[in-house]
Tab-separated table of C-alpha atoms in Angstrom:
chain	number	residue	atom	x	y	z
A	876	MET	CA	-15.851	-15.622	-17.296
A	877	SER	CA	-15.146	-19.152	-18.542
A	878	ARG	CA	-12.216	-17.892	-20.620
A	879	PHE	CA	-10.771	-16.157	-17.538
A	880	GLU	CA	-11.006	-19.360	-15.478
A	881	GLU	CA	-9.576	-21.564	-18.236
A	882	ARG	CA	-6.526	-19.302	-18.468
A	883	LEU	CA	-5.727	-19.509	-14.741
A	884	PRO	CA	-2.545	-21.487	-13.925
A	885	SER	CA	-4.648	-24.008	-11.965
A	886	ARG	CA	-6.305	-24.949	-15.277
A	887	ALA	CA	-3.764	-24.000	-17.947
A	888	GLY	CA	-0.557	-24.861	-16.087
A	889	PRO	CA	2.494	-22.653	-15.460
A	890	GLN	CA	2.242	-19.273	-17.117
A	891	THR	CA	4.342	-18.205	-20.081
A	892	CYS	CA	4.703	-14.666	-21.366
A	893	THR	CA	1.860	-15.313	-23.821
A	894	THR	CA	-0.550	-16.862	-21.291
A	895	ARG	CA	0.236	-14.113	-18.809
A	896	VAL	CA	-0.744	-11.468	-21.378
A	897	ASN	CA	-3.923	-13.388	-22.261
A	898	GLU	CA	-4.851	-13.690	-18.589
A	899	GLU	CA	-4.284	-9.970	-18.065
A	900	ASN	CA	-6.499	-9.181	-21.057
A	901	SER	CA	-9.282	-11.360	-19.648
A	902	LYS	CA	-8.905	-9.631	-16.291
A	903	GLU	CA	-9.162	-6.163	-17.840
A	904	CYS	CA	-12.287	-7.191	-19.746
A	905	LEU	CA	-13.951	-8.435	-16.556
A	906	ILE	CA	-13.074	-5.225	-14.729
A	907	GLN	CA	-14.729	-3.163	-17.465
A	908	ILE	CA	-17.797	-5.443	-17.651
A	909	SER	CA	-18.178	-5.275	-13.865
A	910	ARG	CA	-19.113	-1.596	-14.117
A	911	TYR	CA	-22.307	-2.603	-15.916
A	912	ARG	CA	-22.884	-6.226	-14.843
A	913	PHE	CA	-21.497	-6.103	-11.320
A	914	SER	CA	-23.569	-8.937	-9.833
A	915	LEU	CA	-22.768	-11.300	-12.690
A	916	VAL	CA	-19.009	-10.680	-12.486
A	917	ILE	CA	-18.773	-10.764	-8.677
A	918	SER	CA	-20.870	-13.925	-8.480
A	919	GLY	CA	-18.746	-15.607	-11.152
A	920	LEU	CA	-15.423	-14.589	-9.592
A	921	THR	CA	-16.611	-15.746	-6.150
A	922	LYS	CA	-17.448	-19.195	-7.548
A	923	ILE	CA	-14.052	-19.378	-9.268
A	924	LEU	CA	-12.378	-18.377	-5.992
A	925	GLN	CA	-14.277	-21.133	-4.181
A	926	ARG	CA	-13.241	-23.791	-6.701
A	927	VAL	CA	-9.585	-22.815	-6.772
A	928	ASN	CA	-9.411	-22.546	-2.987
A	929	GLU	CA	-11.022	-25.969	-2.511
A	930	THR	CA	-8.375	-27.482	-4.778
A	931	PHE	CA	-5.600	-25.564	-3.026
A	932	LEU	CA	-6.737	-26.679	0.433
A	933	ALA	CA	-7.097	-30.287	-0.727
A	934	ILE	CA	-3.534	-30.220	-2.060
A	935	MET	CA	-2.184	-28.591	1.112
A	936	SER	CA	-3.898	-31.210	3.298
A	937	GLY	CA	-2.608	-34.075	1.149
A	938	SER	CA	-6.084	-35.364	0.305
A	939	LYS	CA	-5.722	-34.609	-3.423
A	940	PRO	CA	-2.928	-36.119	-5.559
A	941	HIS	CA	-1.037	-33.500	-7.512
A	942	GLY	CA	1.978	-32.870	-9.655
A	943	PRO	CA	4.968	-30.808	-8.462
A	944	GLU	CA	3.647	-27.571	-9.988
A	945	MET	CA	-0.009	-27.823	-8.974
A	946	GLU	CA	0.354	-26.215	-5.521
A	947	LYS	CA	2.182	-23.241	-7.022
A	948	ASN	CA	-0.348	-22.962	-9.868
A	949	CYS	CA	-3.290	-22.896	-7.451
A	950	TYR	CA	-1.567	-20.340	-5.267
A	951	GLU	CA	-0.891	-18.051	-8.238
A	952	SER	CA	-4.491	-18.512	-9.374
A	953	LEU	CA	-5.771	-17.403	-5.981
A	954	LEU	CA	-3.633	-14.252	-6.225
A	955	ILE	CA	-4.987	-13.507	-9.701
A	956	VAL	CA	-8.638	-13.974	-8.676
A	957	LEU	CA	-8.254	-11.906	-5.493
A	958	ASP	CA	-6.519	-9.121	-7.411
A	959	THR	CA	-9.298	-9.152	-10.029
A	960	LEU	CA	-11.962	-8.971	-7.322
A	961	GLU	CA	-10.229	-6.035	-5.645
A	962	ARG	CA	-9.965	-4.139	-8.920
A	963	CYS	CA	-13.598	-4.828	-9.857
A	964	LEU	CA	-14.785	-3.603	-6.455
A	965	SER	CA	-12.540	-0.515	-6.598
A	966	ASN	CA	-13.838	0.271	-10.105
A	967	GLN	CA	-17.464	0.539	-8.964
A	968	PRO	CA	-19.414	3.787	-8.862
A	969	LYS	CA	-20.140	4.892	-5.299
A	970	ASP	CA	-23.238	3.620	-3.469
A	971	THR	CA	-23.863	0.489	-5.486
A	972	THR	CA	-26.370	-1.210	-3.222
A	973	ARG	CA	-29.002	-3.146	-5.186
A	974	PHE	CA	-30.405	-6.184	-3.377
A	975	ASP	CA	-28.949	-8.858	-5.680
A	976	GLU	CA	-25.540	-7.226	-5.460
A	977	THR	CA	-25.703	-7.124	-1.666
A	978	MET	CA	-26.512	-10.858	-1.565
A	979	ASN	CA	-23.517	-11.632	-3.780
A	980	VAL	CA	-21.332	-9.468	-1.563
A	981	LYS	CA	-22.368	-11.457	1.527
A	982	ILE	CA	-21.273	-14.683	-0.168
A	983	LEU	CA	-17.996	-13.077	-1.255
A	984	LEU	CA	-17.443	-11.768	2.276
A	985	ARG	CA	-17.752	-15.282	3.672
A	986	GLU	CA	-15.085	-16.513	1.242
A	987	ILE	CA	-12.709	-13.593	1.868
A	988	CYS	CA	-12.874	-14.112	5.638
A	989	GLN	CA	-11.267	-17.540	5.214
A	990	PHE	CA	-8.071	-15.917	3.953
A	991	LEU	CA	-8.032	-13.318	6.712
A	992	GLU	CA	-8.397	-15.978	9.408
A	993	VAL	CA	-5.329	-17.979	8.321
A	994	PRO	CA	-2.475	-17.612	10.856
A	995	ILE	CA	0.591	-15.978	9.321
A	996	HIS	CA	3.568	-17.213	11.356
A	997	ASN	CA	6.438	-16.801	8.855
A	998	ASP	CA	4.628	-18.179	5.818
A	999	PHE	CA	5.097	-15.792	2.885
A	1000	THR	CA	2.315	-17.558	0.956
A	1001	ASN	CA	-0.243	-16.903	3.686
A	1002	GLN	CA	0.990	-13.326	4.066
A	1003	GLN	CA	0.425	-12.547	0.391
A	1004	LEU	CA	-3.027	-14.112	0.381
A	1005	LYS	CA	-3.991	-12.253	3.555
A	1006	THR	CA	-2.713	-8.931	2.179
A	1007	LEU	CA	-4.733	-9.299	-1.015
A	1008	ALA	CA	-7.830	-10.478	0.887
A	1009	SER	CA	-7.488	-7.379	3.091
A	1010	LYS	CA	-7.457	-5.171	-0.003
A	1011	VAL	CA	-10.575	-6.927	-1.318
A	1012	LEU	CA	-12.370	-6.349	1.995
A	1013	PHE	CA	-11.276	-2.700	2.051
A	1014	ALA	CA	-12.613	-2.146	-1.479
A	1015	LEU	CA	-15.801	-4.076	-0.691
A	1016	SER	CA	-16.518	-2.008	2.411
A	1017	ILE	CA	-16.552	1.256	0.460
A	1018	ASN	CA	-19.873	0.502	-1.261
A	1019	PHE	CA	-21.100	-2.347	0.934
A	1020	PHE	CA	-20.153	-1.193	4.402
A	1021	ASN	CA	-23.422	-2.376	5.938
A	1022	ALA	CA	-22.796	-5.967	4.851
A	1023	VAL	CA	-19.470	-5.964	6.705
A	1024	PHE	CA	-20.802	-3.932	9.621
A	1025	ASN	CA	-23.736	-6.319	10.120
A	1026	ARG	CA	-21.336	-9.263	10.295
A	1027	ILE	CA	-19.223	-7.468	12.923
A	1028	SER	CA	-22.319	-6.401	14.856
A	1029	ALA	CA	-23.764	-9.915	14.834
A	1030	ARG	CA	-20.515	-11.324	16.199
A	1031	LEU	CA	-20.379	-8.716	18.957
A	1032	GLN	CA	-23.941	-9.679	19.886
A	1033	GLU	CA	-23.027	-13.383	19.976
A	1034	LEU	CA	-19.958	-12.695	22.096
A	1035	SER	CA	-21.988	-10.622	24.553
A	1036	THR	CA	-23.954	-13.751	25.503
A	1037	SER	CA	-21.313	-16.411	24.796
A	1038	THR	CA	-20.102	-18.840	27.452
A	1039	GLU	CA	-17.330	-20.310	25.276
A	1040	GLU	CA	-13.872	-20.522	26.807
A	1041	ASN	CA	-12.097	-19.671	23.549
A	1042	PRO	CA	-14.580	-17.859	21.294
A	1043	ASP	CA	-13.844	-16.872	17.715
A	1044	TYR	CA	-12.875	-13.201	17.421
A	1045	SER	CA	-12.093	-13.192	13.694
A	1046	ASP	CA	-15.182	-11.180	12.726
A	1047	ILE	CA	-14.191	-8.435	15.178
A	1048	GLU	CA	-10.792	-8.343	13.510
A	1049	LEU	CA	-12.494	-7.456	10.219
A	1050	ILE	CA	-12.477	-3.926	11.646
A	1051	HIS	CA	-8.722	-3.806	10.915
A	1052	HIS	CA	-9.352	-4.036	7.172
A	1053	ILE	CA	-12.396	-1.885	6.405
A	1054	ASN	CA	-12.791	1.567	4.901
A	1055	VAL	CA	-14.439	4.015	7.305
A	1056	ASP	CA	-15.202	7.673	6.743
A	1057	ILE	CA	-16.261	9.778	9.714
A	1058	ILE	CA	-19.926	8.697	9.525
A	1059	LYS	CA	-18.987	5.009	9.438
A	1060	LEU	CA	-16.415	5.510	12.193
A	1061	VAL	CA	-19.065	7.016	14.475
A	1062	LYS	CA	-21.405	4.118	13.688
A	1063	LEU	CA	-18.678	1.588	14.491
A	1064	LEU	CA	-17.704	3.307	17.734
A	1065	ASN	CA	-21.314	3.547	18.913
A	1066	GLU	CA	-21.912	-0.127	18.192
A	1067	SER	CA	-18.785	-1.057	20.149
A	1068	ILE	CA	-19.824	1.145	23.070
A	1069	SER	CA	-23.223	-0.543	23.273
A	1070	LYS	CA	-21.644	-4.011	23.512
A	1071	PHE	CA	-18.359	-3.354	25.345
A	1072	LYS	CA	-19.496	-3.933	28.929
A	1073	LEU	CA	-21.178	-7.213	27.972
A	1074	LEU	CA	-17.997	-8.725	26.527
A	1075	LYS	CA	-15.351	-10.818	28.246
A	1076	LYS	CA	-11.985	-9.237	29.027
A	1077	SER	CA	-10.229	-11.132	26.228
A	1078	ALA	CA	-12.747	-9.727	23.737
A	1079	HIS	CA	-12.119	-6.232	25.138
A	1080	GLN	CA	-8.467	-6.423	24.116
A	1081	VAL	CA	-9.294	-7.608	20.595
A	1082	LEU	CA	-11.923	-4.903	20.173
A	1083	MET	CA	-9.694	-2.102	21.511
A	1084	ALA	CA	-6.888	-3.027	19.122
A	1085	ALA	CA	-9.361	-3.152	16.224
A	1086	LEU	CA	-10.937	0.228	17.043
A	1087	GLU	CA	-7.554	1.905	17.310
A	1088	LYS	CA	-6.616	0.476	13.917
A	1089	ALA	CA	-9.898	1.761	12.469
A	1090	ILE	CA	-9.078	5.278	13.704
A	1091	TRP	CA	-5.603	5.166	12.126
A	1092	ASN	CA	-7.091	3.837	8.871
A	1093	TRP	CA	-9.584	6.711	8.864
A	1094	MET	CA	-6.804	9.256	9.430
A	1095	ASP	CA	-4.785	7.714	6.589
A	1096	VAL	CA	-7.613	7.480	4.057
A	1097	TYR	CA	-9.571	10.608	5.009
A	1098	PRO	CA	-6.917	13.072	6.267
A	1099	HIS	CA	-9.126	16.001	5.218
A	1100	GLU	CA	-11.847	14.788	7.617
A	1101	PHE	CA	-9.337	14.516	10.446
A	1102	ALA	CA	-8.040	18.002	9.640
A	1103	GLU	CA	-11.611	19.347	9.690
A	1104	VAL	CA	-12.256	17.697	13.074
A	1105	GLN	CA	-9.220	19.530	14.475
A	1106	LYS	CA	-10.646	22.868	13.300
A	1107	CYS	CA	-14.332	22.225	13.975
A	1108	PRO	CA	-15.145	19.244	16.228
A	1109	ASN	CA	-17.809	16.824	14.998
A	1110	GLU	CA	-20.499	16.636	17.692
A	1111	ASP	CA	-21.465	13.021	16.995
A	1112	LEU	CA	-17.818	11.941	17.063
A	1113	VAL	CA	-17.087	13.880	20.265
A	1114	LYS	CA	-20.125	12.358	21.975
A	1115	CYS	CA	-19.183	8.756	21.217
A	1116	CYS	CA	-15.492	9.415	21.974
A	1117	GLU	CA	-16.417	10.713	25.434
A	1118	ALA	CA	-18.600	7.657	26.081
A	1119	LEU	CA	-15.858	5.313	24.893
A	1120	PHE	CA	-13.229	7.104	26.994
A	1121	ASP	CA	-15.287	6.587	30.165
A	1122	ILE	CA	-15.726	2.878	29.427
A	1123	LEU	CA	-11.998	2.473	28.745
A	1124	ASP	CA	-11.141	4.405	31.899
A	1125	SER	CA	-13.150	1.956	34.015
A	1126	PHE	CA	-11.452	-0.944	32.224
A	1127	ALA	CA	-7.948	0.449	32.811
A	1128	ASP	CA	-8.713	1.238	36.455
A	1129	ALA	CA	-9.827	-2.280	37.253
A	1130	LYS	CA	-6.266	-3.594	36.926
A	1131	LYS	CA	-3.106	-1.605	36.146
A	1132	GLY	CA	-1.847	-4.199	33.670
A	1133	ARG	CA	-4.749	-3.330	31.405
A	1134	ALA	CA	-3.429	0.189	30.823
A	1135	THR	CA	-1.278	-1.261	28.030
A	1136	HIS	CA	-4.424	-1.996	26.035
A	1137	ALA	CA	-6.625	0.931	27.101
A	1138	TRP	CA	-4.316	3.942	27.273
A	1139	PRO	CA	-3.341	4.201	23.567
A	1140	LEU	CA	-6.993	4.101	22.492
A	1141	GLN	CA	-7.949	6.592	25.211
A	1142	MET	CA	-5.335	8.993	23.868
A	1143	MET	CA	-6.646	8.572	20.324
A	1144	VAL	CA	-10.258	9.342	21.272
A	1145	LEU	CA	-9.091	12.447	23.140
A	1146	ILE	CA	-7.225	13.619	20.033
A	1147	LEU	CA	-10.523	13.301	18.151
A	1148	SER	CA	-12.094	15.665	20.729
A	1149	PRO	CA	-9.731	18.680	20.389
A	1150	LYS	CA	-11.846	21.156	22.396
A	1151	VAL	CA	-12.029	18.728	25.316
A	1152	LEU	CA	-8.292	18.065	25.116
A	1153	GLU	CA	-7.582	21.799	24.942
A	1154	GLU	CA	-9.585	22.423	28.115
A	1155	ILE	CA	-7.697	19.653	29.942
A	1156	VAL	CA	-4.231	20.829	28.886
A	1157	ASN	CA	-5.004	24.511	29.563
A	1158	ALA	CA	-6.054	23.574	33.099
A	1159	ASP	CA	-2.332	23.163	33.847
A	1160	SER	CA	-2.038	26.937	33.500
A	1161	GLY	CA	-4.951	27.607	35.842
A	1162	ALA	CA	-7.738	27.742	33.268
A	1163	PRO	CA	-11.076	26.285	34.420
A	1164	CYS	CA	-11.748	22.601	33.705
A	1165	SER	CA	-15.259	21.156	33.777
A	1166	PRO	CA	-15.843	18.417	36.408
A	1167	ARG	CA	-17.102	16.156	33.601
A	1168	HIS	CA	-13.543	16.134	32.235
A	1169	SER	CA	-11.822	15.391	35.543
A	1170	LYS	CA	-11.211	11.728	34.630
A	1171	LYS	CA	-9.679	12.774	31.338
A	1172	LYS	CA	-7.332	15.185	33.102
A	1173	LEU	CA	-6.349	12.453	35.575
A	1174	PHE	CA	-5.604	10.199	32.614
A	1175	ILE	CA	-3.342	12.762	30.918
A	1176	ASP	CA	-1.597	13.414	34.247
A	1177	SER	CA	-1.123	9.667	34.807
A	1178	VAL	CA	0.437	9.199	31.375
A	1179	ARG	CA	2.822	12.141	31.828
A	1180	ARG	CA	3.731	10.993	35.332
A	1181	ALA	CA	4.390	7.434	34.157
A	1182	VAL	CA	6.739	8.724	31.448
A	1183	SER	CA	8.589	11.155	33.685
A	1184	SER	CA	8.932	9.107	36.888
A	1185	PRO	CA	11.402	6.197	37.086
A	1186	ASN	CA	9.555	4.778	40.103
A	1187	ASN	CA	6.569	3.404	38.187
A	1188	SER	CA	6.052	-0.245	37.405
A	1189	LYS	CA	7.593	-1.394	34.141
A	1190	GLN	CA	4.111	-2.171	32.762
A	1191	LEU	CA	2.824	1.337	33.412
A	1192	THR	CA	5.963	2.954	32.017
A	1193	GLU	CA	5.751	0.892	28.830
A	1194	ALA	CA	2.029	1.654	28.476
A	1195	ALA	CA	2.762	5.372	28.848
A	1196	VAL	CA	5.632	5.269	26.349
A	1197	VAL	CA	3.515	3.503	23.710
A	1198	THR	CA	0.686	5.980	24.340
A	1199	CYS	CA	3.003	8.983	23.968
A	1200	VAL	CA	4.619	7.582	20.829
A	1201	LYS	CA	1.165	7.296	19.277
A	1202	LEU	CA	0.404	10.835	20.405
A	1203	CYS	CA	3.539	11.995	18.591
A	1204	LYS	CA	2.587	10.009	15.491
A	1205	ALA	CA	-0.917	11.527	15.502
A	1206	SER	CA	0.603	15.015	15.667
A	1207	THR	CA	2.254	14.405	12.286
A	1208	TYR	CA	-1.240	14.283	10.735
A	1209	ILE	CA	-1.881	17.877	11.851
A	1210	ASN	CA	-0.764	20.823	9.724
A	1211	ASN	CA	2.424	22.161	11.331
A	1212	LEU	CA	1.268	25.685	10.489
A	1213	ASP	CA	-1.475	25.181	13.050
A	1214	SER	CA	0.984	25.812	15.875
A	1215	ASN	CA	-1.797	26.534	18.369
A	1216	ASN	CA	-3.171	23.008	18.158
A	1217	VAL	CA	-3.257	21.521	21.655
A	1218	VAL	CA	-1.830	18.205	20.430
A	1219	PHE	CA	1.506	19.953	19.744
A	1220	THR	CA	1.443	21.403	23.267
A	1221	LEU	CA	0.888	17.947	24.726
A	1222	VAL	CA	3.668	16.463	22.599
A	1223	GLN	CA	6.098	19.119	23.866
A	1224	SER	CA	5.235	18.211	27.447
A	1225	VAL	CA	6.322	14.573	27.005
A	1226	ILE	CA	8.930	14.595	24.233
A	1227	ASN	CA	11.991	15.104	26.456
A	1228	ASP	CA	10.940	12.326	28.836
A	1229	LEU	CA	10.371	10.069	25.838
A	1230	LYS	CA	13.920	10.707	24.639
A	1231	VAL	CA	15.251	9.702	28.048
A	1232	LEU	CA	13.208	6.519	27.971
A	1233	HIS	CA	14.050	5.662	24.331
A	1234	HIS	CA	15.225	2.175	25.308
A	1235	TYR	CA	11.601	1.338	26.264
A	1236	LEU	CA	10.298	2.059	22.782
A	1237	PRO	CA	9.003	-0.989	20.860
A	1238	LYS	CA	11.619	-2.284	18.490
């Protein structure tokens, strides 16, 4: 561990070909050791990350004198440490959850969050650090999901009783970066449902964007689970999707401008409930539709009407276009041999109107 730190550019100076090879060798050794001494390696790397970041922040703020290369050396060191952490976490056997390891993960999580909270603007340095920190969090959440989930849950609880004018939403935004399989997705959705009505409207928008991102991440990382849901709906997922849809429907109804935030997520949760969506779409041909799904049918009709009619408000039209584009994107995750899937039917009902309105599509 000491050898790894001593070889970082923040200690050893600008890297040469030789020092770069030595640093890579040290990194590979730590990755292998982490399989057997995980707590020791993660604790050590977290402390190194803290020290390098403190120096980097002191240099950036001007409170620490430095030579012309020191800022660059610290920055490169941060990238090396974050990359090593991500690879150590990714190299772990599944379900590594001993108490001492969980405690070390909580400390690491606190450090990683600092990099995720930095505003990007057009700063390439911040972008690289944030990208790597996101990868670390993703890898961390595979085996230590509860540590991340508990932080998100605690923040949702705080926000549900907060009277702050401008509260901190950064812990909710952790949802953008975590690994969720279908069980974790259901847990996350249920937790959000239980807190949603207690949150302020500004928190609603942050949470909706985060939940939609979590669904896309799940579809990307676990496409086989999404494919299985399309063939055989998951009862727990359907139940929480229906509850979330109803909450979002009330939110969107309260003020039309909010459709921009609610509609795309409403469409996604309907796609995760294929039997419900099939019943709604088939109702257009005279098939029976349960009264419990009447709001969902009204939603689908509203989206199609907003895309097809030029007389809607610009806000509603744009909300409908974004929603339909995401519907089309979701359809690409479904096997095209499954031609009977209701999502394809719904896409066909809006695709021509979307082509007409192509100038509304986000650039």
